[in-house]
Amino acid sequence: MIRFDYQEPTTLKKAFGLMEKHGEDARVIAGGTSLIIMLRQRLLMPKVVISLGRIPKLERITYKAKDGLRIGAGARHRDIELSPAVKTHYPLLHETFRKVAQPRIRNMGTVGGNLAAGDPLTDPGASLIALDADVTLTSSKGKRTVPLDEFFIDYYETALAPAELLTEIHVPPSQRPGWSHIKFTPRSIEDFATVGVALTLKANNGVCEDIRIGLNAVASTIVHARKAEEVLRGKPITDAALQELGEVASTECDPTDDNRGSAEYKREMVKVLVRRAAKEALQRAG
Amino acid sequence: MAKFVGNRSRSKEGPRHVTGRGLFTDDFTMPGMLQAMILRSPHAHAKILSVDPSEALNNPNVFAVIAPDDVKKLTKPFKPGRYAAGLKRPIDEYAGAVEKVRYVGEPIGAVAAKDRGTAEDALELIQVDYEPLRPNVDVHEAIKPSSAALFDELGTNLAWTGSLQYGDIDAAFKSADRVVKETLKIHRYSSTPLEPFNVIASYEAASKRLTVWVTAQVPEVIYDGLREALGLQDVRVIIPDVGGGFGQKIHLIRKYVVLVSLLAMKTGRPVKWIEDRTEHMMAGGHACAQEVEAEAAVKNDGTVLGLKFKEYDDVGGSISTLTIHFTNKLNNLSNTYRTPAIHMEGNAVVTNKCPVIPNRGIGKPGMCFIWERMMDRVAQALSLSPIEVRRKNLIQADEMPYSTISGNIYDSGDYPGLLNTLLEKIDYDNLREEQQRARAQGKLMGIGIVIGVEPGGRNAARDMAIFPEMKEPPGSGGVNGAKIKLEKNGTLSLHLGSPNCGQAHETTTAQVAADVLGSTPDKISTSIPFDSDLSSWGVAAANSGNNFHLYDIGAIHGAASKLREKILKLAAYNLKVAPAELIIEDSVVKVPGAAAKQITFAELGRIAYNNQHLIPDDMEAGLEATHYYTFPHAKPNIVPGADRKVRAQFTFSAGAHAAIVEVDKNTGSVHVLRYLIVGDNGTVINPDVVNGQVYGSAAHGIAVALGEGFMYSPEGQPLTITYLDYGKCSTAETPRVEVIHQPSPSPFTSLGQKAAGEGAAIPSPAAIASAVEDALQPYGVRVCDLPITPEAVWRLINHNPEKERRTF
Amino acid sequence: MKQTIRVTINGRLYQEEVEPRILLAHFLRETIGLTGTHVGCVIGECGACSILLDGKVVKSCLHFAVQADGHELTTIEGLAKDGELNPVQEAFVKNYAFQCGYCTPGMIMTSQALLQRNPNPTEEEIRKSLAGNLCMCTGYVQIVDAVKEAAKGMKNG
């Protein structure tokens, strides 16, 4: 393990001060579950590690009917899974966070840390995109809001500017009652998804009124499958339409060959699983 | 009468493990102990041009660096042992790479520093210059003359080729009605023990005495390795609790023990090395990938007249385990069948990947895979049921003991009985009907039925079958001992001759000793760790090769029997009766029916160690016995002769397995609906322990079949160096294996006991392959390659094979 | 730069100086000397290092010791009282829910936490909850049986 200095600022303002002071030499840690692995493997070698653990109120989860859900970046995956408001109003999120890694990670890993890492393999981002989430990015200069599907730029690269922190995730009131979450893992459920699909759907008399699709583990970022959505939005939900939905979704992916599967297989699974997710969501759409 | 053998008995190891008081190598600290890290090759194939440790040594907290020059100067190469049988020209193998590196992660040196962090920092500062060479990852490419040779001395990467023949194979094929052929592939995998390699070395320079604490399975390999490499006479090997072995901690580990010992010698301090998980995954040792072309000569009624197979073994970047996956097939060469002719050809190819080691079962899962896939193939070719074909060829119970054509003698077994019980328990006929209904609904359900022997008790001379002119025979048969002592307070203390990796040796031997001595397991304790100075050990001292049930049980039974004689003699003398009049009950020696004529173990203890007056003149004082066990029925064929027949192993358990699966036709995912084993492990001493071995070995075989495994890039870079990347299954994916015992006790062992450690890992990959192929019957595809990942199944269903082999 | 941390472990307060880079698992094993918590993979995949932090299961290899400052930890050594095994430990011994013992402390801590929040888990719930604790030896059957038996034991008080 590399050597580093450890700082625990007690306010956001102090945290920004440290981040501005140390620049590229510093990394921020929340729960620490993903950063610690990168430090161990010497993929990242910061001289200073800044913990957000002592900053109060960063982990709050609040819900208001008109505004929707606001999740502090410091909220742990487990807290989101167990939140009654999430379970009642956002079953897709409850299901997603129930599946994210295992209790030992869920008890420590934070949603802010997860999103800020920009890891395209992980699940929360896809589900939050399917729910039209946006994120608040804060620095000493102030706050700005970015739609989540514009936040991910490339492998481990996000829209975060230097000395800027993701402080809150906002999920608007749920617009689409149908939902589905499929985390396809050929081997252990503990593993990252080989293909991850999060889908929300509103339908009326077999016609799709609106749809959102988030995909993870299939490209260099988490994908918002807009073109696929166009295929179904406003159209009757037939087998042929679902077939096309899957095909177009797979064209929006760019998976890699790795030990979880070949790119070819993953692309095919996107087709299969997007179709499956849409059918499941339709059943829930009532 | 057996009170404890065969019954449940409280675990002796349990209390310490559930309270965190197990004693593993990393739990020990020594005064002044330094921490080591291993310098490893980042290249799959390269010449080492120079190594400069000077910058690393600038830090006063770095105590020593070992580089290839030190290894060459200060150590000798290991002698080629029984695993390198067949290597006609000796090739020097040092503890670290000296001129060339041949796999990513190969150790080339080591650092000892004040703490782990400093050692890690120091590693980064060692300058190594390599000249990369073209890596070989594919076996068939590697043997082409144009490929870069791993070992210049060999000139080719086909490091060994040879064959063995038993029976008249030509006649078999000439008189066949049909010849059935198949090509089968097994990939690289490993049981990946949860505790990585650990070693602590401490050298007393003035006494020239080296002591190592090490997580190892076979003390002989470490003991001999240290003496050969370091030229030391006084070596002590201590093995405490081991966190899983499975064959990973036998052989390659000796390199690290030598390197760490060198650091201890250089620094004059104890040095500890703990392997990182990624180091283990890339360099700790893999089970061998095997490619087999098999042919069976059959009659139309399903009788198999002869079996021929030719295999290519991908042995990785070392010659020291060249032929083990081939020669181990001699252990179950005939499986459960009476086939009169078998011809086997082996080709060991060195490649730029991790060297292979004897993972659970070694070549036996491969051999069983060959047999059981071929039996299904034969059934298809002849339009017979796979059950019929097997029944036609099974050795019958009344033929036991049965001599196979390669020289094994099966001690006992009722193979048709195991199969019948299995079919009854799964309600086979009804299951086939259920399958028809499922198929009509478009569901892919499959049933796989296989049977396999599980050999036990190793013969150290087995590998001579392929090289009988071996100059230095690696030993023969097996020898191992145990000691038992009646303590002064009347309790019993055992000291076994083997280390253990969690197979409940202490519990099991306590049950055996309790029965022999009329004591109770709660009054018996076993001292650990294994200590080469104190333990009564021999060539069979191994937590491997399914040795425990034979050699260790035999040794304890023998030692307890000897002690019983002494106890009775001393008791008889003090009670003034004849020994034949005495019985022992609950640690009391007595004349039945005579209340006054009794003496307790505690009283005997006080006499034996304190009271010379009460010890007969012709009897040694003390109450202690040591027994070295050899298998009394090891002849004939204990050492192979010109006919190459050999008792590869000495006892034979067996199991019939049923796998029932469902395949998702869209994703290719395989779900195991049910997995049942009807097993024969002979006399079961402790049912919970034996069940645990069967559950564990079956679970791993199933996981191997369904997708866990190692992968390499075309440049020889390991891609699977974490548990998740490698594909380890969790509780959620592992099916609940069911076991029914139907033992045929061995007539040859002390208590009729047979092996249980490797067992279910041997037939289970074949069972899964058979079930998946059966599920895919509507598509008419063959399942011949492992692993059977969802993608592999998807490709079969869609007739869309891989365009480029993604190397395993 | 070493930092002083104060952490309660198995009911006892410890004050130690640690470098920030020391993992909590190594702190427990080497600084405090509680070697029951094991390290199997050091990147949070195998669960051998599982302990309770403020009553919740965490992987101590994914935690720096400094992050534990001010918190309460329970390790395997904190379960038995004066050599009396607690119901989970006793069930593990009786059911042979271990072989080599290396995964056992982590497995027990996770089981303990499961039964504290779900006193009557189904087999599926047990398996999902233990999915982050790998065992190479047992095939998990006896482990699941032990958790079921422990649940009964805890229910009956």
Short mmCIF file of C-alpha atoms in Angstrom, two decimals, chain A residues 1-3 39-42 45 102 184-192 256-266 268-269 272-273 275-276, chain B residues 117-118 120-121 124 276 278 664 666-669 706-708 711 719-720 722 724-730 732-733 790-791 794-795 800 803 806:
data_model
loop_
_atom_site.label_atom_id
_atom_site.label_comp_id
_atom_site.label_asym_id
_atom_site.label_seq_id
_atom_site.Cartn_x
_atom_site.Cartn_y
_atom_site.Cartn_z
CA MET A 1 0.00 0.00 0.00
CA ILE A 2 1.37 3.40 -0.89
CA ARG A 3 2.04 5.99 1.75
CA LEU A 39 -4.51 2.43 -4.05
CA ARG A 40 -3.52 -1.14 -3.25
CA GLN A 41 -2.97 -1.96 -6.88
CA ARG A 42 -1.05 1.30 -7.32
CA MET A 45 -1.00 7.11 -6.10
CA GLN A 102 -23.01 -7.52 -1.04
CA PHE A 184 -26.93 -10.48 -15.85
CA THR A 185 -24.08 -12.29 -14.17
CA PRO A 186 -23.11 -15.63 -15.76
CA ARG A 187 -21.24 -16.62 -12.61
CA SER A 188 -21.34 -15.13 -9.15
CA ILE A 189 -24.04 -12.62 -8.21
CA GLU A 190 -21.20 -10.88 -6.43
CA ASP A 191 -19.54 -10.11 -9.72
CA PHE A 192 -20.00 -7.00 -11.80
CA THR A 256 -15.30 -5.16 -24.93
CA ASP A 257 -13.99 -8.71 -25.04
CA ASP A 258 -13.10 -9.69 -21.50
CA ASN A 259 -13.29 -12.60 -19.12
CA ARG A 260 -17.01 -12.04 -18.65
CA GLY A 261 -17.74 -12.58 -22.30
CA SER A 262 -16.92 -11.60 -25.85
CA ALA A 263 -18.19 -8.33 -27.26
CA GLU A 264 -20.34 -10.30 -29.67
CA TYR A 265 -22.05 -12.21 -26.88
CA LYS A 266 -22.60 -9.12 -24.79
CA GLU A 268 -26.55 -10.26 -28.20
CA MET A 269 -27.40 -10.29 -24.52
CA VAL A 272 -32.23 -10.41 -25.20
CA LEU A 273 -32.25 -8.59 -21.88
CA ARG A 275 -36.55 -7.21 -24.55
CA ARG A 276 -36.97 -9.14 -21.32
CA GLY B 117 5.00 -1.22 2.94
CA THR B 118 8.76 -0.67 2.84
CA GLU B 120 6.64 -2.97 -1.56
CA ASP B 121 8.33 0.39 -2.08
CA GLU B 124 9.55 -0.75 -7.26
CA ASP B 276 -0.99 -11.65 -2.31
CA THR B 278 -3.18 -11.75 -7.34
CA ASP B 664 -31.93 -20.73 -20.69
CA ASN B 666 -31.64 -17.12 -24.88
CA THR B 667 -28.69 -16.45 -22.61
CA GLY B 668 -27.18 -19.96 -22.43
CA SER B 669 -27.19 -19.87 -18.62
CA LEU B 706 -19.86 -24.15 -15.45
CA GLY B 707 -17.37 -21.43 -15.91
CA GLU B 708 -14.69 -20.68 -13.37
CA MET B 711 -7.74 -16.89 -19.08
CA LEU B 719 -6.51 -11.87 -17.32
CA THR B 720 -8.05 -13.55 -14.29
CA THR B 722 -8.92 -11.76 -8.80
CA LEU B 724 -14.33 -12.37 -9.33
CA ASP B 725 -12.45 -12.12 -12.60
CA TYR B 726 -11.64 -15.81 -12.30
CA GLY B 727 -15.33 -16.53 -11.77
CA LYS B 728 -15.51 -18.05 -8.31
CA CYS B 729 -19.04 -19.09 -7.37
CA SER B 730 -20.69 -18.01 -4.14
CA ALA B 732 -25.97 -18.28 -4.27
CA GLU B 733 -24.80 -20.23 -7.32
CA PRO B 790 -23.43 -19.34 -20.83
CA GLU B 791 -21.62 -17.91 -23.82
CA TRP B 794 -25.23 -19.77 -26.55
CA ARG B 795 -22.65 -20.40 -29.27
CA ASN B 800 -21.85 -19.68 -33.87
CA LYS B 803 -13.80 -16.96 -34.47
CA ARG B 806 -9.90 -16.86 -26.34
#
